Tab-separated table of C-alpha atoms in Angstrom:
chain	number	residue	atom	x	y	z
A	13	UNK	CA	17.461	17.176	4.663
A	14	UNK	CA	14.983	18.714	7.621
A	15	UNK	CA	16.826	18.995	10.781
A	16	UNK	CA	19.878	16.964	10.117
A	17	UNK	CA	17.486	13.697	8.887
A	18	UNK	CA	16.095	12.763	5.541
A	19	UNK	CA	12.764	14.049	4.681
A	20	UNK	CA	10.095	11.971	2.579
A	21	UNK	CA	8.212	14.630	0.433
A	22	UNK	CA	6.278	12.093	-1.442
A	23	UNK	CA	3.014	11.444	0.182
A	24	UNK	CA	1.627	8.449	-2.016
A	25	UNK	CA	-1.619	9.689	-1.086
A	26	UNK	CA	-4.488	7.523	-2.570
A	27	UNK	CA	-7.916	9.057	-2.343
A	28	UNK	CA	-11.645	6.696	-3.184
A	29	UNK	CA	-14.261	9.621	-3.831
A	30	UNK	CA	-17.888	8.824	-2.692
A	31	UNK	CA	-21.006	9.990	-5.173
A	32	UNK	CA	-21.701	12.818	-3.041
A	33	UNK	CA	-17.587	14.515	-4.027
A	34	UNK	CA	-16.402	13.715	-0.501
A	35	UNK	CA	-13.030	11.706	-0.096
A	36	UNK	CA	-11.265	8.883	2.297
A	37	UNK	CA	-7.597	8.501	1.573
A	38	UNK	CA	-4.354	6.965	3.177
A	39	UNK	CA	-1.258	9.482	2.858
A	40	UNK	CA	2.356	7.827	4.407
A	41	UNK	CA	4.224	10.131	6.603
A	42	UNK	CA	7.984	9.869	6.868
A	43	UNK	CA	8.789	10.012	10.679
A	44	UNK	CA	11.810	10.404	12.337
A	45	UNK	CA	11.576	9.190	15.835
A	46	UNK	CA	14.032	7.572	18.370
A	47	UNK	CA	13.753	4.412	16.958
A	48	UNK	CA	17.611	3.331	15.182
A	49	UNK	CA	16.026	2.799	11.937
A	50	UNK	CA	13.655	5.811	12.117
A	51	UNK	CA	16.335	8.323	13.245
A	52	UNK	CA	18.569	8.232	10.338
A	53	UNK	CA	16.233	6.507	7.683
A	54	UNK	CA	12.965	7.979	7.721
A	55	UNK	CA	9.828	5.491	8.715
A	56	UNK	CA	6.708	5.996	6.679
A	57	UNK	CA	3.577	5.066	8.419
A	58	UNK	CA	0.284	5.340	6.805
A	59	UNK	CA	-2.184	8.258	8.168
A	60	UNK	CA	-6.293	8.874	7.243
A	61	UNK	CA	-7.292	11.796	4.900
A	62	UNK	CA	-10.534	13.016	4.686
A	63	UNK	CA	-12.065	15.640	1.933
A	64	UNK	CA	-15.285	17.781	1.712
A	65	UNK	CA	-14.751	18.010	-1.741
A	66	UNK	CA	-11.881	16.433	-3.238
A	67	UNK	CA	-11.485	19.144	-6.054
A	68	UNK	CA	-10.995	22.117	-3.164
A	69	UNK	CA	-7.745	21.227	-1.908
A	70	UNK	CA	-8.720	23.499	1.615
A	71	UNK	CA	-10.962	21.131	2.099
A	72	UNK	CA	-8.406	18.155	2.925
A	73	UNK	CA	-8.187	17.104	6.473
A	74	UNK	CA	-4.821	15.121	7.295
A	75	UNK	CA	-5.412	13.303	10.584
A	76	UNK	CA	-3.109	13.431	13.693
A	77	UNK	CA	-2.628	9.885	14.709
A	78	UNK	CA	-1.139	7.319	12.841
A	79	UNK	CA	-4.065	4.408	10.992
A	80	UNK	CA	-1.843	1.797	13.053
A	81	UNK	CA	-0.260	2.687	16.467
A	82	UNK	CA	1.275	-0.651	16.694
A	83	UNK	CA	3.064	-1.073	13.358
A	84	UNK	CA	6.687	-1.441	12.989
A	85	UNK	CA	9.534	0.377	11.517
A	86	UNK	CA	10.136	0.692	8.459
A	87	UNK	CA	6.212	1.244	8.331
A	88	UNK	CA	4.296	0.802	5.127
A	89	UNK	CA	3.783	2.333	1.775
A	90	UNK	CA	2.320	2.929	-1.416
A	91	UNK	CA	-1.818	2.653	-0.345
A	92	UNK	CA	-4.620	1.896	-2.919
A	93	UNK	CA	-7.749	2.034	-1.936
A	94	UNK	CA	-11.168	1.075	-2.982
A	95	UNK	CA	-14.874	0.490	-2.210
A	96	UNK	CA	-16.222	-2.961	-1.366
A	97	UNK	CA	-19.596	-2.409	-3.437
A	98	UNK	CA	-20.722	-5.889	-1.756
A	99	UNK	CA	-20.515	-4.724	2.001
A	100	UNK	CA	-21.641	-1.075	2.370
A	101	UNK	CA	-19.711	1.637	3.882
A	102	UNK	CA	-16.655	-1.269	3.340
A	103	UNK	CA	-13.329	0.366	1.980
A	104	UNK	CA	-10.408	-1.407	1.176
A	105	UNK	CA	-6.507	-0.829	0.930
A	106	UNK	CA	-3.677	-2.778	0.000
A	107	UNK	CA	-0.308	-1.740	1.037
A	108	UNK	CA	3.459	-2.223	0.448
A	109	UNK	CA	4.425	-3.612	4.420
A	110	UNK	CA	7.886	-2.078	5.267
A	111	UNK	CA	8.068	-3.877	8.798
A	112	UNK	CA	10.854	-5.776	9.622
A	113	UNK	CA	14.784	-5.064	9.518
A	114	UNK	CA	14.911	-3.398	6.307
A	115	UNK	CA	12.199	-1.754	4.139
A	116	UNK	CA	13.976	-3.660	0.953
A	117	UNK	CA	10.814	-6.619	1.015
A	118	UNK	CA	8.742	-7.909	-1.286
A	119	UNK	CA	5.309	-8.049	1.182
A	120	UNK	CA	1.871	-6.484	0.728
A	121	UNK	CA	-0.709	-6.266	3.105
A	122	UNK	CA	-4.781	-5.682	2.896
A	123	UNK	CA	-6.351	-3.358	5.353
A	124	UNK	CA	-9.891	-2.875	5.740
A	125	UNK	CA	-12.685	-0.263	6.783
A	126	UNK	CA	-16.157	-1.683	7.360
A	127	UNK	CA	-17.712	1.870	8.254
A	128	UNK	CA	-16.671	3.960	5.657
A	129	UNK	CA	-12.960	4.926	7.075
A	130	UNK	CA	-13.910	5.500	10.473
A	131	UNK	CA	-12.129	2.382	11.786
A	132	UNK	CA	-9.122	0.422	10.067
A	133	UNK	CA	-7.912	-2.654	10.478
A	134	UNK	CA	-4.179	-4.176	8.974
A	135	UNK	CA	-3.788	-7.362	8.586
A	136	UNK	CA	-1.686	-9.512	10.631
A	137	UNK	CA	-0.214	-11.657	7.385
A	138	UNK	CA	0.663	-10.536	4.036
A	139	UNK	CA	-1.323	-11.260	1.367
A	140	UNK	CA	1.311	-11.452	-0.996
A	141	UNK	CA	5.436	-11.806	-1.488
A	142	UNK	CA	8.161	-12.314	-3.266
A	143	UNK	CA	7.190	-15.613	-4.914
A	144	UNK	CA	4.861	-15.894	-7.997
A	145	UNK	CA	4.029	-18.645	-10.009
A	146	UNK	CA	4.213	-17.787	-13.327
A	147	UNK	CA	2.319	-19.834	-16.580
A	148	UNK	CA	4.765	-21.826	-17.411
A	149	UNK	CA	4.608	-23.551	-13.821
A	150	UNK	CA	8.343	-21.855	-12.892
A	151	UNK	CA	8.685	-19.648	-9.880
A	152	UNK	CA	9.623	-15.871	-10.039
A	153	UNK	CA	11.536	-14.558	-6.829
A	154	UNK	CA	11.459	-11.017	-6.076
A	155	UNK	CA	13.675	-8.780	-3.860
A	156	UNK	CA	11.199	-5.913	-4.308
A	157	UNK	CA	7.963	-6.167	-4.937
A	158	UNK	CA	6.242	-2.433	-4.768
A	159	UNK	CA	3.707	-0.010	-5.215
A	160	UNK	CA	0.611	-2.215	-5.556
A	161	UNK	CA	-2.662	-1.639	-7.659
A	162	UNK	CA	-5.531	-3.596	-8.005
A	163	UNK	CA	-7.388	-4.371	-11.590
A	164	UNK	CA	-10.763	-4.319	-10.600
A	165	UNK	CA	-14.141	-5.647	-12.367
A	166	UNK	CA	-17.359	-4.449	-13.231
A	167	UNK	CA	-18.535	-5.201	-9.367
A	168	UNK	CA	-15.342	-3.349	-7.805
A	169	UNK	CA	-13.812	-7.197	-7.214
A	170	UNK	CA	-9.988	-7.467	-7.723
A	171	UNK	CA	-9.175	-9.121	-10.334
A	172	UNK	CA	-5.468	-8.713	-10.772
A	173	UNK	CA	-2.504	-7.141	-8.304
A	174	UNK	CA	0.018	-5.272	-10.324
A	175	UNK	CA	3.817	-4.388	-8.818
A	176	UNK	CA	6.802	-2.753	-9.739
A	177	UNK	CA	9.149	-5.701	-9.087
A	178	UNK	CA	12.632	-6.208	-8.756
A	179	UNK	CA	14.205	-9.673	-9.541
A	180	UNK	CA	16.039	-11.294	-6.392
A	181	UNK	CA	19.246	-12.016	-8.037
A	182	UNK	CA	20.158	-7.870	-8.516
A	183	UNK	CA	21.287	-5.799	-5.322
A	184	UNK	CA	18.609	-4.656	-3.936
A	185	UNK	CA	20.520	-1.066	-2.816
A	186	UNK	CA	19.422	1.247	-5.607
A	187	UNK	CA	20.735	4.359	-4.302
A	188	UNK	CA	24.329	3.225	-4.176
A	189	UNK	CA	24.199	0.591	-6.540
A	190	UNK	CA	24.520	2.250	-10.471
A	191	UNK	CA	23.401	-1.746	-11.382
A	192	UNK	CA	20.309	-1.279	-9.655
A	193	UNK	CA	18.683	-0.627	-12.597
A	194	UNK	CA	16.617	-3.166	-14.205
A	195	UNK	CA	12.800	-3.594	-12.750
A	196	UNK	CA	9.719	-3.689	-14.349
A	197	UNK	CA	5.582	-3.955	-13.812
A	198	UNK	CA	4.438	-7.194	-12.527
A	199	UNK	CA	0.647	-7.965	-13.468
A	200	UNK	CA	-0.770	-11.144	-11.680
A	201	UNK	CA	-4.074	-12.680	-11.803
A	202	UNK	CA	-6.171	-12.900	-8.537
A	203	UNK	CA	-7.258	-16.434	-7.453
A	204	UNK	CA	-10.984	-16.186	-7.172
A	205	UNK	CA	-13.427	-18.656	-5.733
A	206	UNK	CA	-16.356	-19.779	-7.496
A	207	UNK	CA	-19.736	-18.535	-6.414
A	208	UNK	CA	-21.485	-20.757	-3.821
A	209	UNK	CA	-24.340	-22.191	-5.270
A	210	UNK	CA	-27.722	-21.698	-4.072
């Protein structure tokens, strides 16, 4: 507790280091602002990092402002981020989205940098959910579908998304609930169009 409200200490900072040592990261902040949700709960909302050298810790510059001014409570979570080898100075990040009425949801969303990390843009749909079709042609429901990593190739392309999940049928309140306890990694393939032919 930090002035009567929750405090977030994890930052779930994720960092993409250029040749040169220099960094770009996204960092969440946990905010507690007059919004009902924010002012008992904490809110995280992502916010820019910058390194001269990412081994000197002094060197790490955490911005003032928020990436996204006009995101929603709960926020969002849990960055990676990587380069987009095909479109220089392009950085990506993929996100767990907290926005909406409780920060218990299933949704990712891509942002994306096309100068190097000087300006961001979040996307205005998720790019994934709770629902995943699995091999056998069946349908897998989460309640929680966190943390999100891409599996990239040999050209930085994502390949696969992997998740901690948790199925839909189990309560979904794990800090109250002592059968909240059964979740697990999720690793799905990427749909991937074909090059166009020349």
């Amino acid at each position: 507790m930090w002035g009567g409200c929750p405090v977030l200490v994890d930052t779930n900072m994720a960092m993409v280091i250029r040749e040169d040592g220099t960094g770009i990261g996204i960092w969440r902040k946990c905010v507690n602002n007059d919004d009902p949700r924010c002012k008992v709960d904490c809110c995280t909302f992502p916010y820019l990092v910058t390194a001269g050298d990412w081994r000197v810790p002094e060197t790490y510059v955490p911005k003032e402002q928020p990436m996204f001014p006009d995101m929603l409570p709960y926020g969002a979570e849990d960055p990676f981020v990587y380069f987009d080898k095909r479109h220089e100075g392009g950085i990506h990040a993929i996100l767990h989205d907290e926005q909406g009425a409780t920060r218990s949801n299933p949704n990712g969303t891509h942002a994306f940098s096309p100068d190097n990390g000087v300006t961001w843009y979040y996307g205005k749909q998720n790019c994934y959910n709770g629902s995943v079709l699995t091999t056998n042609g069946s349908t897998m429901t989460y309640a929680r579908r966190e943390r999100p990593h891409m599996i990239l190739d040999n050209n930085n392309d994502p390949i696969y998304v992997t998740n901690g999940v948790q199925e839909e049928d189990q309560s979904t309140d794990c800090y109250t609930d002592p059968q909240c306890t059964r979740s697990y990694t999720l690793v799905q393939p990427l749909k991937r169009s074909s090059p166009k032919k020349k």
